[in-house]
XYZ file of C-alpha atoms in Angstrom:
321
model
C -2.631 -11.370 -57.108
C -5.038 -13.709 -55.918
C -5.653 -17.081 -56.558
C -9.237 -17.616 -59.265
C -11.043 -19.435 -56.748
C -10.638 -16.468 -54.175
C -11.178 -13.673 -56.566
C -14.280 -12.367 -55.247
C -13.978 -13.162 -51.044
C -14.931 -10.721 -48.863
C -16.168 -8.841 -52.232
C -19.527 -7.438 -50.184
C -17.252 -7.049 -46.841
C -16.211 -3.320 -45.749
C -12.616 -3.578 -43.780
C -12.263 -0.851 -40.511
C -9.464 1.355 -41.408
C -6.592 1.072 -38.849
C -6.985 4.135 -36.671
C -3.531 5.877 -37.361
C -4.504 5.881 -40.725
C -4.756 9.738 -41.319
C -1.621 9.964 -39.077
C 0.080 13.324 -39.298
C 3.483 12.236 -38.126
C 3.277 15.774 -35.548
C 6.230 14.326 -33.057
C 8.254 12.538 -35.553
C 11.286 13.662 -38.271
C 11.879 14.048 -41.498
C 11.856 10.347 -42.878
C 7.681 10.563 -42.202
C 7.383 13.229 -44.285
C 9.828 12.329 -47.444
C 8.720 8.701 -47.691
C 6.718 7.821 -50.903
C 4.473 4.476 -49.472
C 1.283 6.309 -48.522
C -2.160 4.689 -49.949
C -3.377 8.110 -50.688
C -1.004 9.928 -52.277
C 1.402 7.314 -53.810
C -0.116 3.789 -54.306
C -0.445 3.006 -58.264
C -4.234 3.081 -59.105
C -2.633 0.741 -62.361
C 0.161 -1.234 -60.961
C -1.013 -1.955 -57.301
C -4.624 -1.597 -57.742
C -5.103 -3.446 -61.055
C -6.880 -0.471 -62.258
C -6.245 -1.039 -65.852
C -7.688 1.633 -68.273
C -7.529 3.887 -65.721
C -7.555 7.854 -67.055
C -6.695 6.546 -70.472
C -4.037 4.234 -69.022
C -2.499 2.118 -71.873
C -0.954 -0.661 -69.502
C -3.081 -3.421 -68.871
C -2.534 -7.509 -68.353
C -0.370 -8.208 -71.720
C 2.368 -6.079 -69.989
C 5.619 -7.736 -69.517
C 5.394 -7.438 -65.858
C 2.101 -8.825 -65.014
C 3.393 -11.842 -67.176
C 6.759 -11.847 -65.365
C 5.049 -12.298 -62.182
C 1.642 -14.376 -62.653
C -0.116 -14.502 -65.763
C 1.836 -15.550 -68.063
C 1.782 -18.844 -66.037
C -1.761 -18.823 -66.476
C -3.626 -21.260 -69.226
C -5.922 -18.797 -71.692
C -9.098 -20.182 -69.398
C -7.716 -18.800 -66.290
C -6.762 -16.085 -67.559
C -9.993 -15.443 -69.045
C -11.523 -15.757 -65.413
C -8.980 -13.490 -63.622
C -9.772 -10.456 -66.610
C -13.114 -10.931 -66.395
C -12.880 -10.674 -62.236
C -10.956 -7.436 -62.991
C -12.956 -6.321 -65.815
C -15.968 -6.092 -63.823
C -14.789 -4.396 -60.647
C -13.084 -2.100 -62.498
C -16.347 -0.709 -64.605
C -17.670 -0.582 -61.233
C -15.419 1.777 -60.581
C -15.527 3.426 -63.447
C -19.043 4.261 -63.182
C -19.213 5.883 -59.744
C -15.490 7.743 -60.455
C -16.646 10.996 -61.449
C -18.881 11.685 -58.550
C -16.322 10.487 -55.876
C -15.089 12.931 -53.425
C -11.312 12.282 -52.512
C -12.368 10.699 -49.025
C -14.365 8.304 -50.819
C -11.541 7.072 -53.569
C -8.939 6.981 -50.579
C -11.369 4.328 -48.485
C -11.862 2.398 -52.553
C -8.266 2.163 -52.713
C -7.567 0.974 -49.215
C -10.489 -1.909 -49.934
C -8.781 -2.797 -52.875
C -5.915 -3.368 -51.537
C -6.811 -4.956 -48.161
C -9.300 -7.100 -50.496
C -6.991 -8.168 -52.817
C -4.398 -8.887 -49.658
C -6.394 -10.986 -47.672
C -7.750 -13.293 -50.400
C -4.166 -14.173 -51.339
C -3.468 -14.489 -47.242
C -6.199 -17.513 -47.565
C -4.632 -19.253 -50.205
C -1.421 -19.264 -48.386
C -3.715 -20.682 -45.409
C -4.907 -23.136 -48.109
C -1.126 -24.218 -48.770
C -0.088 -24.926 -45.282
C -3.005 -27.166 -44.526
C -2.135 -28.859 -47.404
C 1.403 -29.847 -46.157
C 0.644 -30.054 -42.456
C -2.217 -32.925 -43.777
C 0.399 -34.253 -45.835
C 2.853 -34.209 -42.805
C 0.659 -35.924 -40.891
C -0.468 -38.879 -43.401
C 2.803 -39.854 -43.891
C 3.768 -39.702 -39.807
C 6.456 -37.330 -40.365
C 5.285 -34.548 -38.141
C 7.295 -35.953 -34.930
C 10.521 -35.587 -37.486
C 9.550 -32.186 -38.637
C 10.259 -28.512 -37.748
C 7.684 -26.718 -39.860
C 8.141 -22.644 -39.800
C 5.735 -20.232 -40.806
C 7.378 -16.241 -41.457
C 7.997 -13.518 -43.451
C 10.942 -11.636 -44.105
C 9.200 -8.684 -42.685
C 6.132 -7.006 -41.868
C 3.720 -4.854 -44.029
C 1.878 -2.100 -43.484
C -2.272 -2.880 -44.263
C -3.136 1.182 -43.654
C -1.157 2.231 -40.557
C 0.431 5.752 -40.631
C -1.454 5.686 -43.885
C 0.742 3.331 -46.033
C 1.750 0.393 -47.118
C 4.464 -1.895 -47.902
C 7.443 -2.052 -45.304
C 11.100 -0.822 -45.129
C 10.345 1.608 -41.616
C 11.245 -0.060 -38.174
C 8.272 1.042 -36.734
C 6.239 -2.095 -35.556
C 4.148 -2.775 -38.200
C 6.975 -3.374 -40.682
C 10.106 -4.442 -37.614
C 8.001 -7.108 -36.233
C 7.743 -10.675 -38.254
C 5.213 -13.256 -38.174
C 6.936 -16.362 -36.471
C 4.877 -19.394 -35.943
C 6.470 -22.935 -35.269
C 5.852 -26.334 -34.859
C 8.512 -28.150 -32.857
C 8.745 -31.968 -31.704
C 8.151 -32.104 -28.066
C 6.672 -28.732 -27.136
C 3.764 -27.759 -25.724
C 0.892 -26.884 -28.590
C -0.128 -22.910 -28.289
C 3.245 -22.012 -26.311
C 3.968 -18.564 -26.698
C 7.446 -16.701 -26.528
C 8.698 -12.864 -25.537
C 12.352 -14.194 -26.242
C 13.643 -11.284 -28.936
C 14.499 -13.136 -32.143
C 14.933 -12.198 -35.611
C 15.204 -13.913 -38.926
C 19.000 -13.855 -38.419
C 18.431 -16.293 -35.876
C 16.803 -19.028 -38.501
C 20.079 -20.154 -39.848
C 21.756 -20.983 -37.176
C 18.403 -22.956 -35.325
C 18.628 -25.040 -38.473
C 21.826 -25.654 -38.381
C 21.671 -26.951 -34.791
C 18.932 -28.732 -35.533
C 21.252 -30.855 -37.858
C 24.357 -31.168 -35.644
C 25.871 -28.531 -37.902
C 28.291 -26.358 -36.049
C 27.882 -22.259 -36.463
C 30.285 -20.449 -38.440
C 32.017 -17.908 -36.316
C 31.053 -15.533 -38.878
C 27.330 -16.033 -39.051
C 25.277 -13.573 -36.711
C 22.545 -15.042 -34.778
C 21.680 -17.432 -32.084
C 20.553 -20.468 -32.462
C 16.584 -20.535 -30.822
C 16.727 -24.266 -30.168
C 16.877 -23.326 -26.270
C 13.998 -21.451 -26.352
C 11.863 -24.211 -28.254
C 13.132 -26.808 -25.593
C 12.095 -25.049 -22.885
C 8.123 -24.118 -24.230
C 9.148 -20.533 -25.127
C 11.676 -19.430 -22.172
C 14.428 -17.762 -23.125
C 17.223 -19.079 -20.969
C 19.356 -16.422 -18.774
C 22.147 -15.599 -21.491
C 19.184 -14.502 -24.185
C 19.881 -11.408 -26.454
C 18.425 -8.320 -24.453
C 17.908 -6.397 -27.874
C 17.099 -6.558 -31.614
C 19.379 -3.996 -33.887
C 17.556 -3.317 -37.613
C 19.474 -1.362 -39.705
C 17.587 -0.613 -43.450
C 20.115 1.786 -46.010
C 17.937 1.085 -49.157
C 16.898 5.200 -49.142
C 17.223 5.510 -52.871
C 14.974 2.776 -54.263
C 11.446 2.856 -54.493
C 9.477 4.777 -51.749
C 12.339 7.088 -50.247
C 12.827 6.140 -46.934
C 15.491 7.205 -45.247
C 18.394 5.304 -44.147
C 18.323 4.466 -40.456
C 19.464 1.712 -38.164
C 17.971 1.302 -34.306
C 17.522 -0.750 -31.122
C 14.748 -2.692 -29.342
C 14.264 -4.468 -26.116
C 10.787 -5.742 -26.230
C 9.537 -2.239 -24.420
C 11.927 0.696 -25.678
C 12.721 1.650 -29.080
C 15.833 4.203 -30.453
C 15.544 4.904 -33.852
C 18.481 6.330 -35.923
C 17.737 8.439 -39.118
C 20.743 9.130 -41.188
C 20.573 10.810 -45.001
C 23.848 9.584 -47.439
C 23.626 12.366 -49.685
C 24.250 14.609 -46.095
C 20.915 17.045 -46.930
C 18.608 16.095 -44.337
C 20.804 16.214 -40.750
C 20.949 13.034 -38.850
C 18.464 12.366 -35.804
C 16.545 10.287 -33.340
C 13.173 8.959 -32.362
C 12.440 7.230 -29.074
C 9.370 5.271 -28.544
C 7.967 3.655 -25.062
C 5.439 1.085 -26.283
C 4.500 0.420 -23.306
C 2.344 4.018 -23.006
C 2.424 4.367 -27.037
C 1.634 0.831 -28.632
C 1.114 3.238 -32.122
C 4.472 4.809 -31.835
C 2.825 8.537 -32.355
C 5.092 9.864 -29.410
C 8.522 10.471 -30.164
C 9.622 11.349 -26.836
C 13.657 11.734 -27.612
C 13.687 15.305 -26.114
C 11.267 14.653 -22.600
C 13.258 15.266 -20.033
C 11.526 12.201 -18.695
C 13.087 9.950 -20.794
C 16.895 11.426 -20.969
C 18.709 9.179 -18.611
C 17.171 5.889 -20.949
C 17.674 7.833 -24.064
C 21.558 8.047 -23.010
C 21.727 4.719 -22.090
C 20.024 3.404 -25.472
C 22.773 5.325 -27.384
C 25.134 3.952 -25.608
C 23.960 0.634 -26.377
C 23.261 0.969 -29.510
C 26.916 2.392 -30.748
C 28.230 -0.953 -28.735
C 25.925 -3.015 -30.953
C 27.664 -1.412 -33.982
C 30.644 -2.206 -32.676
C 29.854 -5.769 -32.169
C 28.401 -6.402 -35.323
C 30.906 -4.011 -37.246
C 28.869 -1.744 -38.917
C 30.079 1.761 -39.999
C 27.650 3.516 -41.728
C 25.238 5.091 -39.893
């Protein structure tokens, strides 16, 4: 939900779809296929899109949800503005409906959502200028660690979808931006870290020792030294999502990464889809549209990724998979 003063940027823009958005999965298993995320086929025209009224729709912005999350924060004049934003794309829409072809309403609902996405992206711009000015006129930025993230990735169109929960790269990989005391402005890092790694960095940051039972390294080191990881860095990320039943039907499935390689593990609890694989070289295949598990070219690194990824199981004492 944007904020009002951003309700209609990039209103007369036209976004490029990403170009694996009509992906058709051809190399890839059965998780592709039974997920429920893709723009065409499963995004709400009235709960994602705001399409309220939509084919006699009844919900609209007095239901409980939309005042759980926003609007019911709202004062009755900004409330008034947001409607009347709505309001007026929507008969937009409304008007041309009938003579869309399907093509056409899948590219309307992929603006409206990247629309929609962006404008709240600048507000959260807006905030973080605010406290990096407010940082700064108080001289507190040499005593500060600021940290930009997410707890994940999203997908804005690739392989057709969106939201997250896959560990293909649009979803496994994390915006991480930092300002540190002391290093070098615009330093950039290929040490493999993950948002398990934030509690302990902030702990040493405070003279606070790890728990033995907390997983993650500390990435102090790595800020110290500009971005290099020093000699005894993690050689690969293990991801490991088992939320298959809730919304959008993934499947279950834990994997490996080391910055080029990628083994993918796709397990179904309720046993009726058969467990498999995916391998990915992103080296060749930045998209990840080439799951080369069975080329012979790849079986010797295959075997060795399995191998390493049962020992990370081991070592982080998981047993479902």
């Amino acid at each position: 939900m944007p904020s009002l003063r951003y309700l209609d940027l990039y209103e007369d823009v036209e976004f490029p779809m990403p170009e694996t958005f009509y992906d058709d999965y051809a190399t890839r298993g059965a998780a592709t296929s039974e997920q429920r995320m893709r723009i065409d086929e499963h995004m709400s025209m009235i709960y994602d899109l705001k399409l309220y009224g939509y084919e006699g729709s009844t919900h609209n912005y007095d239901s409980p949800r939309m005042n759980e999350y926003a609007m019911g924060t709202m004062t009755d004049e900004e409330r008034e503005r947001w409607i009347e934003a709505y309001n007026k794309k929507n008969e937009d829409f409304f008007a041309k409906q009938a003579t869309m072809t399907h093509e056409e309403l899948v590219k309307w609902k992929y603006q409206r959502y990247v629309k929609d996405y962006l404008r709240v992206i600048k507000s959260v711009d807006d905030s973080v200028g605010e406290i990096l000015d407010y940082l700064e006129a108080n001289d507190l930025m040499d005593n500060t660690m600021v940290v930009y993230t997410s707890d994940q990735g999203f997908y804005m169109g690739e392989h057709g979808w969106f939201d997250k929960r896959f560990m293909y790269e649009q979803s496994f990989r994390t915006p991480l931006v930092v300002y540190y005391p002391g290093v070098k402005p615009g330093s950039k890092s290929e040490a493999l870290v993950q948002n398990l790694d934030f509690g302990p960095t902030f702990l040493d940051i405070a003279g606070v020792k790890q728990p033995e039972n907390m997983y993650g390294k500390s990435m102090v080191p790595v800020l110290k030294k500009n971005g290099v990881a020093p000699k005894n860095w993690k050689d690969v990320l293990y991801y490991h999502f088992y939320d298959h039943t809730a919304e959008h039907n993934v499947l279950r499935h834990d994997g490996i990464f080391d910055s080029r390689y990628k083994l993918i593990h796709f397990y179904d609890e309720t046993g009726v889809i058969p467990s498999y694989e995916e391998f990915y070289d992103l080296e060749s295949d930045p998209n990840e549209l080439n799951n080369v598990i069975d080329s012979p070219e790849y079986a010797k690194l295959v075997a060795q990724f399995k191998d390493r990824l049962s020992k990370k199981r081991t070592e982080i004492g998981v047993t479902e998979f």
